[in-house]
Amino acid sequence: MKIKMLMAAGTLMAMSYSVSAMAESNSPEYVSDWWHQSVNVVGSYHTRFGPQLNNDVYLEYEAFAHKDWFDFYGYIDVPKVFGVGNGNDTGAWDDGSPFFMEIEPRFSIDKLTNTDLSFGPFKEWYFANNYIYDMGDNKASRQNTWYMGLGTDIDTHTKMALSANIYAKYQWENYGAANEDSWDGYRFKIKYFLPLTQLWGGNLSYVGFTNFDFGSELRDKAGDARTNNSIASSHILSLGYDHWHYSVVARYFHNGGQWADGTELDFGKGPFEVKSTGWGYYLVVGYNF
């Protein structure tokens, strides 16, 4: 039986990294024929979800599914599990976060109501969610965020698969920021996947997503070091086989984590300049099972 595997990895620390790969075979064997999953080793360089550049090597569980009315993507990271990172990086073994999770469940409104809501290029509509949880070891290192809204799949009349979601955000814990326990802003997310070619016996694909966060009041509440908007845009080349996949990722941050690029901060170890705008990079090796 032929099975197409789309392995995506997404949002680092916060958002964390996100990647997708498609592999096709005559007879691959997996634990499930609809719940597609992998274990990945991810190396990240110069991620910008916080006010300081961060490097890490971590372990990730990733899953995606699309069955009937249920559409799902998600991952669980164990930060710095291999003990490799820079001076700004903490994780499972050094009083950092032992667990970071992001899930994106969507529920088809068309199928649940038995109604065809398609029109123009919009093929199907969803109640869309994007939930992020960073366990942290105390309130100042913990995040708990729920985006909820409307999603759709878009017919591009090409090989490119395209989806878009618009959310309102409820912010519980947010590393001690001033917008905790409030409705605070919106997110527009667009995701894309394009198979490119056969390469070295596998399938080479371009995968990506872009998050536009806007309408927050964090700068109004916390001052000029924070912003009311941010962008994270990931661009991935993924080479997929039946069980193995390999990815190279470039992610562009603009005011990553809603930190204002170029401002000066001091957390008690001396002043430093916030570097929240620019590129970060990832390398991923994963096994699909």
Coordinates of C-alpha atoms in Angstrom, one line a residue:
M1 CA 0.0 0.0 0.0
K2 CA 1.3 3.4 -0.9
I3 CA 1.4 5.9 2.0
K4 CA 2.5 9.6 1.7
M5 CA 4.2 10.8 4.8
L6 CA 4.2 14.6 5.5
M7 CA 6.6 15.2 8.4
A8 CA 6.5 18.8 9.5
A9 CA 8.3 20.3 12.3
G10 CA 7.6 23.3 13.5
T11 CA 7.8 26.2 16.2
L12 CA 10.7 26.6 18.3
M13 CA 10.7 27.9 21.6
A14 CA 8.9 29.1 21.3
M15 CA 7.9 28.4 18.5
S16 CA 10.4 26.1 18.1
Y17 CA 11.2 24.5 14.8
S18 CA 8.7 23.1 12.4
V19 CA 9.5 20.8 9.4
S20 CA 7.7 18.6 6.8
A21 CA 8.8 15.8 4.5
M22 CA 7.0 13.7 2.1
A23 CA 8.1 10.1 1.4
E24 CA 6.4 7.4 -0.8
S25 CA 6.9 3.7 -0.9
N26 CA 5.3 0.5 -2.1
S27 CA 5.3 -1.2 1.3
P28 CA 6.5 0.8 4.3
E29 CA 5.4 -0.4 7.7
Y30 CA 4.3 2.1 10.3
V31 CA 2.6 1.9 13.7
S32 CA -0.5 3.5 12.3
D33 CA -1.8 4.2 8.8
W34 CA -3.3 7.6 9.7
W35 CA -1.4 8.9 12.8
H36 CA 2.0 9.7 11.2
Q37 CA 4.8 10.2 13.7
S38 CA 8.6 10.5 14.0
V39 CA 11.4 11.0 16.5
N40 CA 13.8 13.8 15.5
V41 CA 17.1 15.2 16.6
V42 CA 17.2 19.0 16.0
G43 CA 20.1 21.3 16.1
S44 CA 19.2 25.0 16.3
Y45 CA 21.5 28.1 15.8
H46 CA 20.7 31.7 16.6
T47 CA 17.0 31.3 17.3
R48 CA 15.3 34.6 18.4
F49 CA 12.3 33.8 20.5
G50 CA 13.8 35.6 23.4
P51 CA 15.9 38.8 23.8
Q52 CA 19.2 36.8 23.4
L53 CA 20.4 34.5 20.7
N54 CA 20.0 30.9 21.5
N55 CA 21.6 27.6 20.3
D56 CA 20.4 24.1 21.3
V57 CA 20.5 20.4 20.4
Y58 CA 17.3 18.6 21.4
L59 CA 15.0 15.7 21.0
E60 CA 11.6 16.0 19.4
Y61 CA 8.5 13.8 19.0
E62 CA 6.4 14.9 16.1
A63 CA 3.0 13.8 14.7
F64 CA 0.5 14.8 12.1
A65 CA -2.9 13.3 10.9
H66 CA -5.8 14.1 8.6
K67 CA -8.8 11.8 9.0
D68 CA -12.4 12.6 8.3
W69 CA -13.2 15.8 10.3
F70 CA -9.9 15.8 12.2
D71 CA -6.7 17.6 11.1
F72 CA -3.7 17.7 13.4
Y73 CA -0.1 18.7 13.6
G74 CA 2.0 18.8 16.8
Y75 CA 5.4 18.2 18.5
I76 CA 6.9 17.8 21.9
D77 CA 10.5 19.0 22.5
V78 CA 12.9 18.1 25.3
P79 CA 15.2 21.2 25.3
K80 CA 19.0 20.7 25.7
V81 CA 18.5 17.0 26.4
F82 CA 22.0 16.3 25.1
G83 CA 23.6 19.0 27.2
V84 CA 24.6 21.0 24.1
G85 CA 23.8 24.7 23.9
N86 CA 25.1 28.2 24.5
G87 CA 25.3 30.3 27.6
N88 CA 21.7 31.6 27.1
D89 CA 20.4 28.1 26.8
T90 CA 18.9 26.0 29.6
G91 CA 17.0 22.8 29.4
A92 CA 16.1 19.4 30.9
W93 CA 19.2 19.0 33.1
D94 CA 20.1 22.6 34.3
D95 CA 17.0 24.1 35.7
G96 CA 15.5 25.0 32.4
S97 CA 12.3 23.7 30.7
P98 CA 12.1 19.9 30.6
F99 CA 9.2 20.0 28.2
F100 CA 7.9 22.2 25.4
M101 CA 4.8 21.4 23.4
E102 CA 2.9 23.0 20.4
I103 CA -0.2 21.4 18.9
E104 CA -2.5 22.6 16.1
P105 CA -5.7 20.6 16.1
R106 CA -8.4 21.7 13.5
F107 CA -11.9 20.4 13.3
S108 CA -13.7 20.5 9.9
I109 CA -16.9 22.6 10.1
D110 CA -18.0 21.2 6.7
K111 CA -17.8 17.6 7.7
L112 CA -19.2 18.0 11.3
T113 CA -22.2 19.9 9.9
N114 CA -22.5 17.8 6.7
T115 CA -22.5 21.1 4.8
D116 CA -20.4 22.1 1.8
L117 CA -19.1 25.6 2.7
S118 CA -16.5 25.8 -0.1
F119 CA -16.5 28.7 -2.5
G120 CA -13.9 30.1 -4.9
P121 CA -10.4 28.7 -3.9
F122 CA -11.5 27.9 -0.3
K123 CA -12.0 24.1 -0.2
E124 CA -12.9 23.4 3.4
W125 CA -13.4 25.4 6.7
Y126 CA -12.2 24.5 10.2
F127 CA -12.4 25.5 13.8
A128 CA -8.7 26.0 14.2
N129 CA -6.5 26.0 17.3
N130 CA -2.8 26.5 18.1
Y131 CA -1.9 25.7 21.7
I132 CA 1.6 26.3 23.1
Y133 CA 2.9 25.1 26.5
D134 CA 6.4 25.5 28.0
M135 CA 6.6 23.7 31.3
G136 CA 9.4 25.7 32.8
D137 CA 10.6 25.2 36.4
N138 CA 8.9 28.3 37.7
K139 CA 6.4 31.0 36.7
A140 CA 9.0 33.2 35.1
S141 CA 10.1 30.4 32.7
R142 CA 6.6 29.1 31.8
Q143 CA 4.4 29.8 28.8
N144 CA 0.7 28.8 28.3
T145 CA -0.9 30.2 25.2
W146 CA -4.1 29.3 23.3
Y147 CA -4.9 30.7 19.8
M148 CA -8.4 29.9 18.6
G149 CA -10.2 30.8 15.4
L150 CA -11.0 29.9 11.8
G151 CA -9.0 27.9 9.3
T152 CA -9.3 26.9 5.6
D153 CA -7.5 24.9 2.9
I154 CA -6.9 26.8 -0.3
D155 CA -6.9 25.3 -3.8
T156 CA -3.9 26.7 -5.6
H157 CA -4.5 24.8 -8.9
T158 CA -0.8 23.7 -8.6
K159 CA 1.1 21.0 -6.7
M160 CA 1.4 23.4 -3.8
A161 CA -0.8 22.6 -0.7
L162 CA -1.8 25.7 1.1
S163 CA -3.7 26.4 4.3
A164 CA -4.4 29.5 6.4
N165 CA -5.7 30.2 9.9
I166 CA -6.7 33.4 11.7
Y167 CA -6.8 33.2 15.5
A168 CA -7.5 35.3 18.6
K169 CA -5.1 34.7 21.5
Y170 CA -5.7 34.0 25.1
Q171 CA -2.5 34.4 27.1
W172 CA -2.1 32.6 30.4
E173 CA 1.5 32.4 31.7
N174 CA 4.0 34.2 29.5
Y175 CA 7.4 34.1 31.3
G176 CA 6.2 36.8 33.7
A177 CA 5.2 39.3 30.9
A178 CA 2.6 42.0 31.5
N179 CA 0.0 40.5 29.2
E180 CA -0.6 37.4 31.3
D181 CA -4.2 36.2 32.0
S182 CA -5.8 38.2 29.2
W183 CA -7.0 38.2 25.7
D184 CA -4.1 39.9 23.9
G185 CA -3.9 40.1 20.1
Y186 CA -4.2 37.9 17.1
R187 CA -2.2 35.5 14.8
F188 CA -2.5 34.9 11.1
K189 CA -0.7 31.6 10.1
I190 CA -0.1 30.4 6.6
K191 CA 1.3 27.0 5.8
Y192 CA 2.6 25.7 2.5
F193 CA 4.0 22.5 1.0
L194 CA 5.4 21.9 -2.5
P195 CA 7.0 18.6 -3.7
L196 CA 10.0 19.4 -5.8
T197 CA 11.7 16.4 -7.3
Q198 CA 13.1 12.9 -6.7
L199 CA 16.7 13.1 -5.3
W200 CA 19.1 10.4 -4.1
G201 CA 16.2 7.9 -4.0
G202 CA 14.0 10.1 -1.8
N203 CA 11.5 13.0 -2.3
L204 CA 12.8 16.5 -2.0
S205 CA 10.1 19.0 -0.8
Y206 CA 9.9 22.7 0.1
V207 CA 7.8 23.2 3.3
G208 CA 7.1 26.3 5.3
F209 CA 4.9 28.4 7.5
T210 CA 4.7 32.1 8.5
N211 CA 3.2 33.4 11.7
F212 CA 2.1 37.1 11.8
D213 CA 1.3 38.1 15.4
F214 CA -0.4 41.5 15.7
G215 CA -2.8 43.5 17.8
S216 CA -1.2 42.8 21.1
E217 CA -1.0 45.4 23.9
L218 CA 2.3 44.1 25.4
R219 CA 4.3 47.2 24.5
D220 CA 1.6 49.4 25.9
K221 CA 1.7 47.6 29.2
A222 CA 5.4 46.7 29.5
G223 CA 7.3 49.5 27.7
D224 CA 9.6 50.0 24.7
A225 CA 11.6 46.7 25.2
R226 CA 8.5 44.8 24.0
T227 CA 6.4 45.0 20.9
N228 CA 2.8 44.6 19.9
N229 CA 3.6 42.5 16.8
S230 CA 6.1 39.9 15.6
I231 CA 6.8 37.6 12.6
A232 CA 8.4 34.2 12.4
S233 CA 8.8 32.7 8.9
S234 CA 10.2 29.2 8.3
H235 CA 11.6 27.9 5.0
I236 CA 12.5 24.2 4.9
L237 CA 14.1 21.9 2.4
S238 CA 13.2 18.3 3.4
L239 CA 14.5 15.0 1.9
G240 CA 12.1 12.2 2.8
Y241 CA 12.4 8.4 2.6
D242 CA 10.1 5.7 3.9
H243 CA 11.5 5.9 7.5
W244 CA 14.2 8.6 7.5
H245 CA 14.0 12.3 6.8
Y246 CA 16.6 15.1 6.7
S247 CA 15.8 18.8 6.7
V248 CA 17.6 22.1 6.5
V249 CA 15.6 25.1 7.9
A250 CA 16.1 28.9 7.6
R251 CA 13.7 30.9 9.9
Y252 CA 13.4 34.7 9.7
F253 CA 12.4 36.5 12.9
H254 CA 11.1 40.1 13.2
N255 CA 10.8 41.1 16.8
G256 CA 10.9 37.5 17.8
G257 CA 8.9 36.8 21.0
Q258 CA 7.7 40.4 20.9
W259 CA 11.1 41.7 22.0
A260 CA 12.0 45.0 20.4
D261 CA 15.1 44.6 18.3
G262 CA 18.0 46.9 19.2
T263 CA 16.9 47.9 22.7
E264 CA 19.2 47.5 25.6
L265 CA 18.5 45.2 28.6
D266 CA 20.2 44.0 31.7
F267 CA 19.0 40.9 33.6
G268 CA 21.7 41.3 36.3
K269 CA 24.7 40.0 34.4
G270 CA 25.5 43.2 32.5
P271 CA 23.8 45.1 29.7
F272 CA 23.2 43.6 26.3
E273 CA 21.5 44.5 23.0
V274 CA 18.3 42.7 22.0
K275 CA 18.8 40.7 18.8
S276 CA 15.3 39.6 18.0
T277 CA 15.3 40.4 14.2
G278 CA 17.3 38.2 11.8
W279 CA 17.8 34.6 10.7
G280 CA 18.0 31.4 12.7
Y281 CA 18.9 28.0 11.3
Y282 CA 18.1 24.3 12.1
L283 CA 19.3 20.9 11.0
V284 CA 17.0 17.9 11.5
V285 CA 17.4 14.2 11.3
G286 CA 14.3 12.1 12.0
Y287 CA 12.9 8.6 11.9
N288 CA 9.3 7.9 10.9
F289 CA 7.6 5.0 12.6

